[in-house]
CSV table of C-alpha atoms and ligand atoms in Angstrom, one decimal:
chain,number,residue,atom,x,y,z
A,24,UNK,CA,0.0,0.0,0.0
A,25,UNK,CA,2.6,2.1,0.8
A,26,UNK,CA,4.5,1.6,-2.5
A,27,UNK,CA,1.5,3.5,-4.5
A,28,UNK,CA,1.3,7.4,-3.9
A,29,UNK,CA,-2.2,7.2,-4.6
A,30,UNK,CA,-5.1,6.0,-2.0
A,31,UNK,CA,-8.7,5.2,-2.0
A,32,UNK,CA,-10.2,5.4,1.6
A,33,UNK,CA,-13.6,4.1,2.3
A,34,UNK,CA,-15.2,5.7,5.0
A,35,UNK,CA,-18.6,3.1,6.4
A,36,UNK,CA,-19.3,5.2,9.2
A,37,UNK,CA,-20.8,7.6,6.5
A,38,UNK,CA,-22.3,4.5,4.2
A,39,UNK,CA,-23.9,3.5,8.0
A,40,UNK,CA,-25.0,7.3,8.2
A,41,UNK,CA,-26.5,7.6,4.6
A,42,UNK,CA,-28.3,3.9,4.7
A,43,UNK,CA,-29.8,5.8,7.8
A,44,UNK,CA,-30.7,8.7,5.6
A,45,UNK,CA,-32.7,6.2,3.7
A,46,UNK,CA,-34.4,4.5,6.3
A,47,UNK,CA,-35.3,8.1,7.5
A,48,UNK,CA,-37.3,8.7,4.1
A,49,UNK,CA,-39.1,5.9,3.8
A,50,UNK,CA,-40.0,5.1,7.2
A,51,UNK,CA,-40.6,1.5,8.5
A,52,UNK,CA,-42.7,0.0,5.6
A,53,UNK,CA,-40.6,-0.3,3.2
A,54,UNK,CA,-37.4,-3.1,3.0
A,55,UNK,CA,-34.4,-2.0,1.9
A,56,UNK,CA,-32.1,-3.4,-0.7
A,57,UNK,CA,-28.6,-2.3,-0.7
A,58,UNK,CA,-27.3,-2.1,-4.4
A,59,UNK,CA,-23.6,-3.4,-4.9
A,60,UNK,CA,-23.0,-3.9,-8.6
A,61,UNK,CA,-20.1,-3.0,-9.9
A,62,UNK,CA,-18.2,-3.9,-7.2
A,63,UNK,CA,-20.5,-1.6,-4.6
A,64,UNK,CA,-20.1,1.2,-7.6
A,65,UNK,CA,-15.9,1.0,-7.0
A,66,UNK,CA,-16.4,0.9,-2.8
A,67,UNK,CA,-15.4,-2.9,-2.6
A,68,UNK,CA,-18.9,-5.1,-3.0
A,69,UNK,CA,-17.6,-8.0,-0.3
A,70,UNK,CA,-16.8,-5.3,2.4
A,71,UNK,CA,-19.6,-2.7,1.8
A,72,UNK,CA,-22.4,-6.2,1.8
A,73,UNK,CA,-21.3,-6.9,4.6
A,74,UNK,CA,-21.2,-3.4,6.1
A,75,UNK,CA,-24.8,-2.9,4.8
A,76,UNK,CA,-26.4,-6.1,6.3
A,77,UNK,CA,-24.7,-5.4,9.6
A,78,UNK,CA,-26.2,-1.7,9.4
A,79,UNK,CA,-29.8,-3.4,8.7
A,80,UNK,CA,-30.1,-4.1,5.1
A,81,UNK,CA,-32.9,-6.4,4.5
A,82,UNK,CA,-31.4,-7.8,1.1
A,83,UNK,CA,-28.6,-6.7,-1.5
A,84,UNK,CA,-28.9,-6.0,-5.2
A,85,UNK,CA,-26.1,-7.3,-7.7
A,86,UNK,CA,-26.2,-6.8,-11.7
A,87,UNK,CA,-25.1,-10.2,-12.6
A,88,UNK,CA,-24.9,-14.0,-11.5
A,89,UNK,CA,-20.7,-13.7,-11.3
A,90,UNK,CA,-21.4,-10.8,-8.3
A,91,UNK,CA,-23.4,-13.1,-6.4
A,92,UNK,CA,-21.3,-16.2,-6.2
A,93,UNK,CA,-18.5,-13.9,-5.0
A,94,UNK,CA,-20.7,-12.5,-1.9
A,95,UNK,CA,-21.2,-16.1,-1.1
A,96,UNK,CA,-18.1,-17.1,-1.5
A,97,UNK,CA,-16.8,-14.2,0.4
A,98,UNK,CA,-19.4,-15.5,3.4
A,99,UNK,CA,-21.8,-13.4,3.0
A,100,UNK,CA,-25.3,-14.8,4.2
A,101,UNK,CA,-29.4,-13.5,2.9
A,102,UNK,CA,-31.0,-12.6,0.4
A,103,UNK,CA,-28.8,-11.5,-2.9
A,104,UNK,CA,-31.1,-10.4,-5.7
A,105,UNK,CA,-29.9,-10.6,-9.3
A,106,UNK,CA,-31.2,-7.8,-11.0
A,107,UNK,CA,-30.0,-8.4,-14.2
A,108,UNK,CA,-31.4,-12.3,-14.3
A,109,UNK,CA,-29.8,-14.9,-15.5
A,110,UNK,CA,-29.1,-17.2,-18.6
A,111,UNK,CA,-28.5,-20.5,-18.6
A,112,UNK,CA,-29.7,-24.4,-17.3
A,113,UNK,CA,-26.0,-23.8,-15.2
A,114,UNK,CA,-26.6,-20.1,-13.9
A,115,UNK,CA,-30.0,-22.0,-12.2
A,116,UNK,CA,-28.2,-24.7,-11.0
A,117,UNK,CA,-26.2,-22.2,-9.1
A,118,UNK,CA,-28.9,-20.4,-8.0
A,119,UNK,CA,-30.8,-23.3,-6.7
A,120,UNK,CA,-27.6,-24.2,-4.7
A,121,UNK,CA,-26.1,-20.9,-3.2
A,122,UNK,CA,-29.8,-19.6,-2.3
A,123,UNK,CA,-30.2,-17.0,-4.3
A,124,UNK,CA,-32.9,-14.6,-5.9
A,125,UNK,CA,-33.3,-14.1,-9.8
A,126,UNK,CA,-35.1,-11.3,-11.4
A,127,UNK,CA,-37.4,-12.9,-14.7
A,128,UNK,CA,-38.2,-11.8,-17.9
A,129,UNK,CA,-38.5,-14.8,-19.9
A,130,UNK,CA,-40.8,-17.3,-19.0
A,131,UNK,CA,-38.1,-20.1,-20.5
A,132,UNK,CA,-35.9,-18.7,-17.6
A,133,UNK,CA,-38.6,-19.2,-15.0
A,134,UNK,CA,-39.2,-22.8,-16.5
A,135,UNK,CA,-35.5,-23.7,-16.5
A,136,UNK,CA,-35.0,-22.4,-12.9
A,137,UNK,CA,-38.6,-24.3,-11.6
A,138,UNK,CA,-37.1,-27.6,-13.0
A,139,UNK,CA,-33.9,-26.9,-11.0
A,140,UNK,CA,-35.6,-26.7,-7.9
A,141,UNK,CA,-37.9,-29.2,-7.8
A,142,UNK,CA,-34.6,-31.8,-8.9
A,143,UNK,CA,-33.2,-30.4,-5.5
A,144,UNK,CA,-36.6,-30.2,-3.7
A,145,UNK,CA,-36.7,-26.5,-3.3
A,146,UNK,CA,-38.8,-23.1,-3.7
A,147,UNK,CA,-36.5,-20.7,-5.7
A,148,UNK,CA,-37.6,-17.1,-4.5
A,149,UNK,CA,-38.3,-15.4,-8.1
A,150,UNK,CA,-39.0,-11.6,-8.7
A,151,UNK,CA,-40.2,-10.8,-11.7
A,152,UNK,CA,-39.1,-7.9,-14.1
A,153,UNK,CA,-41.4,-5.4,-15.2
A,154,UNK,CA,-41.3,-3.0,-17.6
A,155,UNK,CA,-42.9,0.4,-17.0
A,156,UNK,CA,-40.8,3.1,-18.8
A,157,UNK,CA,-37.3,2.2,-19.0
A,158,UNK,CA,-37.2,0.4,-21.9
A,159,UNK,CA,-34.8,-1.9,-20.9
A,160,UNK,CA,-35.6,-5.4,-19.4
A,161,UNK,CA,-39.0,-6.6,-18.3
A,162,UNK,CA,-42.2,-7.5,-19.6
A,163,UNK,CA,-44.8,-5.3,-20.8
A,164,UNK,CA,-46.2,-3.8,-17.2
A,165,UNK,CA,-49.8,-4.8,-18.8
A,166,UNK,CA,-49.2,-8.3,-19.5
A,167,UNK,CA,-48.1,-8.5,-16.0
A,168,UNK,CA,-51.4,-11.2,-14.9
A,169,UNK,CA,-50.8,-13.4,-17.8
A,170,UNK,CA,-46.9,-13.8,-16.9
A,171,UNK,CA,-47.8,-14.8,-13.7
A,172,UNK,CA,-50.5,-17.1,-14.2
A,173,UNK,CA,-47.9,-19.1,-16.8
A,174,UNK,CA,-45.0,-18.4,-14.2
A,175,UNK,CA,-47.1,-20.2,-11.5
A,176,UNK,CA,-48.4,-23.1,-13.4
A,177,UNK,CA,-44.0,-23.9,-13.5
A,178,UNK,CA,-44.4,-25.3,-9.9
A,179,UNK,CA,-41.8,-24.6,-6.7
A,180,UNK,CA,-41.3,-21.1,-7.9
A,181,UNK,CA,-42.0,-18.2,-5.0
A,182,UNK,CA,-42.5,-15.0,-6.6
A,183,UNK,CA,-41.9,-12.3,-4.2
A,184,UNK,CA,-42.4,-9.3,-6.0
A,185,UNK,CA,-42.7,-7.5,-9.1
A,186,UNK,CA,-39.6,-4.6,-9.9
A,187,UNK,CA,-39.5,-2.2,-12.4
A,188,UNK,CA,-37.0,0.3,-12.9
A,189,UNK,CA,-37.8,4.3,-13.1
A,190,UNK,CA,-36.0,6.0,-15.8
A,191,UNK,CA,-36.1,10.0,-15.3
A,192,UNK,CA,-37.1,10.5,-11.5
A,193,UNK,CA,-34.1,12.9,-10.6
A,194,UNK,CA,-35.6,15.2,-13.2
A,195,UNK,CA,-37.3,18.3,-12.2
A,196,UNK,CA,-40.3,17.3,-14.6
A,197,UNK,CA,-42.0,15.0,-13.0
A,198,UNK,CA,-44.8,13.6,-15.3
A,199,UNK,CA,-42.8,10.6,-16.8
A,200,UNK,CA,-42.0,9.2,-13.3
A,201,UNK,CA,-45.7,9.5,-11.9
A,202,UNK,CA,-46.6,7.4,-15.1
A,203,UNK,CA,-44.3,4.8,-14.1
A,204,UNK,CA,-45.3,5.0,-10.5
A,205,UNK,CA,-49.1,4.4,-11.7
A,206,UNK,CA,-48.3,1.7,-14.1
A,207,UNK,CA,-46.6,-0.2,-11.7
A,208,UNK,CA,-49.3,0.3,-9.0
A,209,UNK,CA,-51.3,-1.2,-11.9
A,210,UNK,CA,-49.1,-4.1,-12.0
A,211,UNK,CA,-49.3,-5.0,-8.4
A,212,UNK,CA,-53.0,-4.6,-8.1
A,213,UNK,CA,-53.5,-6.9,-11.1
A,214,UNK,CA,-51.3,-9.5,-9.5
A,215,UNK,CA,-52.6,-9.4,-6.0
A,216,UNK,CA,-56.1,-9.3,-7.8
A,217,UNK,CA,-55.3,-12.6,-9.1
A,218,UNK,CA,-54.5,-14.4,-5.6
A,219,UNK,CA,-50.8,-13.9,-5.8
A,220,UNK,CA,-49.6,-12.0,-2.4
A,221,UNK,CA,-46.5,-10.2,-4.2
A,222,UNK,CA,-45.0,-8.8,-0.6
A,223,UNK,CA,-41.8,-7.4,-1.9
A,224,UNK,CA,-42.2,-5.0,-5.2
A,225,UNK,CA,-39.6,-2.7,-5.6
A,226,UNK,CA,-39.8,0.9,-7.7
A,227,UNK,CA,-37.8,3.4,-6.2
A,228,UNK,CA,-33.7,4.0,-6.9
A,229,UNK,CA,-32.1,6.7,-4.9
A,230,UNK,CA,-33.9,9.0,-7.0
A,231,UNK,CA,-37.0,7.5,-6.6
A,232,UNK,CA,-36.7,7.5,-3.1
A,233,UNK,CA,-35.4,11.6,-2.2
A,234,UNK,CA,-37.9,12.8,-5.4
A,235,UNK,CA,-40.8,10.6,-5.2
A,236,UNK,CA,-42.0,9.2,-2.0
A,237,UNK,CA,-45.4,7.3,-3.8
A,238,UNK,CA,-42.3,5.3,-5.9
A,239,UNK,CA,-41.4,3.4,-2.6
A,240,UNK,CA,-43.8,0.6,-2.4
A,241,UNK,CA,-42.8,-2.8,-0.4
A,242,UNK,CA,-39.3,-2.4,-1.2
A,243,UNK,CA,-37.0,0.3,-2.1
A,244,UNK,CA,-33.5,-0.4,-4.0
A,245,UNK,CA,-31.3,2.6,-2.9
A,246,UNK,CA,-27.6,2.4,-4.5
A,247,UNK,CA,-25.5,5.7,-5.2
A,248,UNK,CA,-27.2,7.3,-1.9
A,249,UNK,CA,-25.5,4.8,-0.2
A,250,UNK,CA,-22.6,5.5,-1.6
A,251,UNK,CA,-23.0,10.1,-0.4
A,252,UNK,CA,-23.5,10.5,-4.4
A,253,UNK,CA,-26.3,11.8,-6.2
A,254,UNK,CA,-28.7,10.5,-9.3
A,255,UNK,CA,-27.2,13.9,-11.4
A,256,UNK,CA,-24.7,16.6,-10.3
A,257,UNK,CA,-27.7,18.8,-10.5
A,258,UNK,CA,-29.9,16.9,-8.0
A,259,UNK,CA,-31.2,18.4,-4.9
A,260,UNK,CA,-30.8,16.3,-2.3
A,261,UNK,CA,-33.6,16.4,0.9
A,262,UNK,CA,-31.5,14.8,3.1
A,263,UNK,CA,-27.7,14.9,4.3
A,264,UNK,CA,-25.3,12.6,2.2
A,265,UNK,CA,-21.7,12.0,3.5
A,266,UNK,CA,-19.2,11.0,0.9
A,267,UNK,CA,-18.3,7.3,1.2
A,268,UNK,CA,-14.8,7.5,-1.0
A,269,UNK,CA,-12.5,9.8,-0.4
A,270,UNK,CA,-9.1,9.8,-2.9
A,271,UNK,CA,-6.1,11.5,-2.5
A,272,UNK,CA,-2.4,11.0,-4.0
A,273,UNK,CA,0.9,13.3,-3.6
A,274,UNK,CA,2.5,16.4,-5.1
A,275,UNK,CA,5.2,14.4,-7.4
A,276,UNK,CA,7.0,17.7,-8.3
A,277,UNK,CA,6.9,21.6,-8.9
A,278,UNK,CA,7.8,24.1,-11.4
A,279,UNK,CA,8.7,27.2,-11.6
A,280,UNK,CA,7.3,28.0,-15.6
A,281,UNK,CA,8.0,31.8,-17.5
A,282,UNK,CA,5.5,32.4,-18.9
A,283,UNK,CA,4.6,30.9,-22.5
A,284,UNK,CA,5.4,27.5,-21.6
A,285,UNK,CA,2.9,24.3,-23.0
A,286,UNK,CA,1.6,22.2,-20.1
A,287,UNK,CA,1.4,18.8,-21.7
A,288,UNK,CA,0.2,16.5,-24.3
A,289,UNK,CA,-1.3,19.0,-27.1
A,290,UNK,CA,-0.2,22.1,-25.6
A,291,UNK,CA,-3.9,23.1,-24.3
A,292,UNK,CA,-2.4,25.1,-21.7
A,293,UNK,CA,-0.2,28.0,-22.0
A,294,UNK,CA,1.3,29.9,-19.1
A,295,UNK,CA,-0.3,33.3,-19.2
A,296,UNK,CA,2.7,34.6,-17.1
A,297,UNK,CA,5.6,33.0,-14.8
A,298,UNK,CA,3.8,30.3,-12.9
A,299,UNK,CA,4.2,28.2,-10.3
A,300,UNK,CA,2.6,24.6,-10.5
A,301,UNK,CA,2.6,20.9,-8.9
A,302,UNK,CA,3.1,17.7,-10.8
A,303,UNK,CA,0.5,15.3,-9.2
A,304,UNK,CA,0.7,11.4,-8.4
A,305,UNK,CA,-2.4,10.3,-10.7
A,306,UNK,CA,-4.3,10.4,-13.9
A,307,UNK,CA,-6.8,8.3,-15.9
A,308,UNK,CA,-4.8,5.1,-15.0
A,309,UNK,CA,-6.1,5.9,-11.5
A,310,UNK,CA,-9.5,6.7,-12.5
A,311,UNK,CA,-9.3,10.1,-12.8
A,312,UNK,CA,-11.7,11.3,-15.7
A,313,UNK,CA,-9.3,12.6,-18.6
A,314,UNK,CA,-12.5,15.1,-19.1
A,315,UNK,CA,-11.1,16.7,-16.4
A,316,UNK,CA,-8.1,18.4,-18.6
A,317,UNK,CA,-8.4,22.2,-18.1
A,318,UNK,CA,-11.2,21.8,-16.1
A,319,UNK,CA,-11.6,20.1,-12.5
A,320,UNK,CA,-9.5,21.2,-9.7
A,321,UNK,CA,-7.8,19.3,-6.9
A,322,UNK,CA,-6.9,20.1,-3.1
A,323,UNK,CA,-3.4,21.5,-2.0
A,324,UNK,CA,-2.5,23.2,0.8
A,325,UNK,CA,-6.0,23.2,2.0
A,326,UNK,CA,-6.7,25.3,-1.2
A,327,UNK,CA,-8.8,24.4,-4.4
A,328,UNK,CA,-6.8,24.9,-7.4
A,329,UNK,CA,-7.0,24.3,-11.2
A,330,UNK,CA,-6.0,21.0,-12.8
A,331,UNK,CA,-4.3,22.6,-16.1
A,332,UNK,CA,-3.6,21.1,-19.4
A,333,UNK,CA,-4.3,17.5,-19.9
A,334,UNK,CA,-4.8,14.9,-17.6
A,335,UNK,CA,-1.9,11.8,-18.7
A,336,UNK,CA,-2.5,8.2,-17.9
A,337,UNK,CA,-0.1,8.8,-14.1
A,338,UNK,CA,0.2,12.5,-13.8
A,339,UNK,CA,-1.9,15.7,-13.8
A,340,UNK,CA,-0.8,19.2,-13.5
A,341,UNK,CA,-2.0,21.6,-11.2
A,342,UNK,CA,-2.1,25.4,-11.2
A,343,UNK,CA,-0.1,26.4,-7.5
A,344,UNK,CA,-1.4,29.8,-7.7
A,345,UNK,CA,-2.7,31.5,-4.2
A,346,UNK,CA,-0.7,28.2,-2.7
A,347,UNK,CA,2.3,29.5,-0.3
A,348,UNK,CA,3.5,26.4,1.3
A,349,UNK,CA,3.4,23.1,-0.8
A,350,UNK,CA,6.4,21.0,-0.8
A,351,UNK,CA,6.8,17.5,-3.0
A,352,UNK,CA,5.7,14.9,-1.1
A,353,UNK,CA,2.3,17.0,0.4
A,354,UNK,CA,-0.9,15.5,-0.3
A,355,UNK,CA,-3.1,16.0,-2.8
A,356,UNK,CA,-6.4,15.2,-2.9
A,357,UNK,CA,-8.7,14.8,-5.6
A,358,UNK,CA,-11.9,13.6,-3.6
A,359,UNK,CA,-12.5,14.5,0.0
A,360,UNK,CA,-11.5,17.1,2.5
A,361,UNK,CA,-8.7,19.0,3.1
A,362,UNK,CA,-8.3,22.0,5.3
A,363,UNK,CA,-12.0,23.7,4.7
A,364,UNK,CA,-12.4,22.6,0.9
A,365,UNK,CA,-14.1,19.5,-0.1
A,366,UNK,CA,-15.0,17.7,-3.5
A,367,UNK,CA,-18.1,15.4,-3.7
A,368,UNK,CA,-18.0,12.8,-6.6
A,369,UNK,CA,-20.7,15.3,-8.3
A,370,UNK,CA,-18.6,17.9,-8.3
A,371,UNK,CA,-16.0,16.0,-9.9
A,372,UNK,CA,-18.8,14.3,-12.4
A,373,UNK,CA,-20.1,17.8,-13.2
A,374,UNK,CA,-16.6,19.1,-14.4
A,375,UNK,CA,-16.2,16.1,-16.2
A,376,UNK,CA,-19.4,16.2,-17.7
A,377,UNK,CA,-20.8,12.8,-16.3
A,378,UNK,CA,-22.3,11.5,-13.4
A,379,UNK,CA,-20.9,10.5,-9.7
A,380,UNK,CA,-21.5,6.7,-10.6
A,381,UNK,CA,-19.0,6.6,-13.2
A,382,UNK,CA,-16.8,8.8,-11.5
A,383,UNK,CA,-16.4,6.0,-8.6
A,384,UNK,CA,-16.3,3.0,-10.6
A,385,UNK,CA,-13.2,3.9,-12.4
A,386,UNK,CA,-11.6,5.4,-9.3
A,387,UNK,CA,-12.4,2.7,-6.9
A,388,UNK,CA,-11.7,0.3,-9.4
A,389,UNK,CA,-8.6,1.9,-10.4
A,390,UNK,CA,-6.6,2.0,-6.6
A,391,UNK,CA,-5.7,0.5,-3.5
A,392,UNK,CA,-8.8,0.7,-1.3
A,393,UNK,CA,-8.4,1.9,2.6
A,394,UNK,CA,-11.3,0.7,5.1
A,395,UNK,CA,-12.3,3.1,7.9
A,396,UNK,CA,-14.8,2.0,10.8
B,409,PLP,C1,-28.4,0.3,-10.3
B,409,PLP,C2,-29.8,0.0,-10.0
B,409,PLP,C3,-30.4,0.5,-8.9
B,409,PLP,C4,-29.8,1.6,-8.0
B,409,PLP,O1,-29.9,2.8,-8.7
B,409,PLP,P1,-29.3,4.2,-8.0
B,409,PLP,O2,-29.6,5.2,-9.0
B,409,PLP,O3,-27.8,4.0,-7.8
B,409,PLP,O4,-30.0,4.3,-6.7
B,409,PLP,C5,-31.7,0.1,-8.6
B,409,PLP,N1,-32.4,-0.8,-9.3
B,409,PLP,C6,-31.8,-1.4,-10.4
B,409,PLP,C7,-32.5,-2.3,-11.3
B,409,PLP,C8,-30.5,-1.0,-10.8
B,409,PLP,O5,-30.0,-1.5,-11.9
């Protein structure tokens, strides 16, 4: 760890604090799945699962079969939800064996996966995949009662819910969302209608759940909340967020440059006058967003100051200006405190013209990660 200038800390006590943020908004109804795709969005999924069932997650959310093996593997117990579904006569098999929860939208899935449990003698918890907006996976939000009528005939299968994703709630406009909302309340009506109890749909992302409270029905599926990000860097957010990752590295080198001189690759940066500036520890290599050439800043010296010229694949320059007292070797940080400046993930994404998500995949993914209690 101490080889690498560059450092990714991971701070639970604020994912404890902001899971609390979402109990606080949707009161005691609703469960909560905590979503860890993408390895926890570039937090560490083993160590943030486990983090979020011990802070009183009811169930956790993963993308893909892969993720959930590896929270099994890695010990951890309940119910893992595959949001994406799953493929194969093998992916059942597995899902059969390691107790886990698939999300359908295919009645050939829901066969395959019904003939793999009743082989081991099992109900296999099912949720099933509705489409209400998004465009993206699920069925049709009105064929919902026929789905599950040919779903149930299958045998051993438990459907615990219905989930549909929203699309546009961290949008101002509003009208899009409350169609989804109703569609889906549609959905579940029809369903229950039909004699199926359905105790466990799900609507709401973090969006969802800080823009629309109608969205949070039995479940709620909160993930860059969790994580002290928001659904756009424009977002207004109702409630407190702490930053979960913080990322820093070091001050590599610094210049003393007359004015005139090209800041590196493409000369996009010209010294207006004699300048002082810092060669810094990281670039995209670390994650850092190459959008962020001539445009994001970065801590030093407790003050906020100008990334110049292009970002390179291990270093970054940095505009020293209004900084007295850097030396190499001082920290720089490029999410996080220092002194009485901070930059949140959206500020980051908004510089780089993208959202706090990708901006903490590709750093998390990209560094040593740092655990703090
Ligand atoms: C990623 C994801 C979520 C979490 O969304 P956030 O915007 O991060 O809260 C919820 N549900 C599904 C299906 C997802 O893919």
């Amino acid at each position: 760890m101490t080889s690498y200038p560059n450092s990714v800390t991971i701070d639970l006590s604020a994912l404890q604090h902001n899971l609390n943020q979402v109990k606080h908004l949707v009161g005691a109804g609703p469960r909560i799945m905590g979503v860890v795709k993408s390895d926890a969005y570039g937090h560490g999924m083993a160590p943030v699962a486990r983090a979020l069932r011990e802070f009183g997650a009811d169930c956790l959310g993963v993308a893909q079969l892969g993720e959930a093996l590896e929270l099994r593997e890695a010990g951890i117990g309940g119910p893992i939800v595959i949001l994406s579904g799953i493929q194969t006569r093998e992916d059942a098999r597995e899902v059969v064996d390691k107790d886990l929860t698939p999300v359908i939208y295919r009645l050939a899935m829901a066969q395959v996966i019904a003939e793999e449990g009743a082989r081991r003698e099992k109900r296999i918890p099912v949720q099933i995949k509705v489409d209400t907006g998004m465009g993206r996976l699920g069925i049709p939000h009105r064929d919902v009662g026929i789905f599950l009528n040919d779903v149930g005939a299958y045998g051993p299968l438990d459907i615990e819910g219905l989930v549909s994703h929203l699309s546009s709630a961290d949008e101002a406009e509003k009208g899009f969302t409350r169609t989804q909302i109703k569609f889906f309340h549609e959905a579940v009506k029809a369903g229950r209608s039909m004699g199926w109890d359905l105790p466990f749909n799900s609507l709401a992302n973090s969006a969802g759940i800080m823009n629309h409270r109608d969205s949070c029905f039995d479940m709620v599926r909160p993930g860059i909340m969790l994580y002290g990000g928001l659904p756009s860097p424009e977002f207004q957010s109702p409630v407190v967020l702490k930053p979960v990752m913080g990322f820093k590295g070091q001050v590599l080198h610094m210049r003393n440059l007359p004015e005139g001189t090209a800041v590196s690759y493409g000369r996009t940066y010209i010294t207006r006058g004699p300048q002082k500036i810092a060669v810094l520890s990281a670039g995209y290599g670390a994650g850092l967003p190459r959008r962020l050439s001539n445009k994001g800043m970065v801590l030093i010296g407790g003050k906020k100051v100008e990334i110049i010229g292009k970002v390179c694949m291990n270093l970054t320059m940095a505009s020293l200006e209004g900084v007295t007292d850097a030396l190499p070797g001082d920290e720089v940080v490029f999410l996080g405190d220092q002194g009485a400046e901070t930059i949140r993930g959206d500020d980051m994404a908004f510089w780089a013209e993208t959202i706090s998500y990708e901006v903490f995949c590709s750093i998390g993914n990209g560094n040593p990660r740092q655990y703090l209690k």
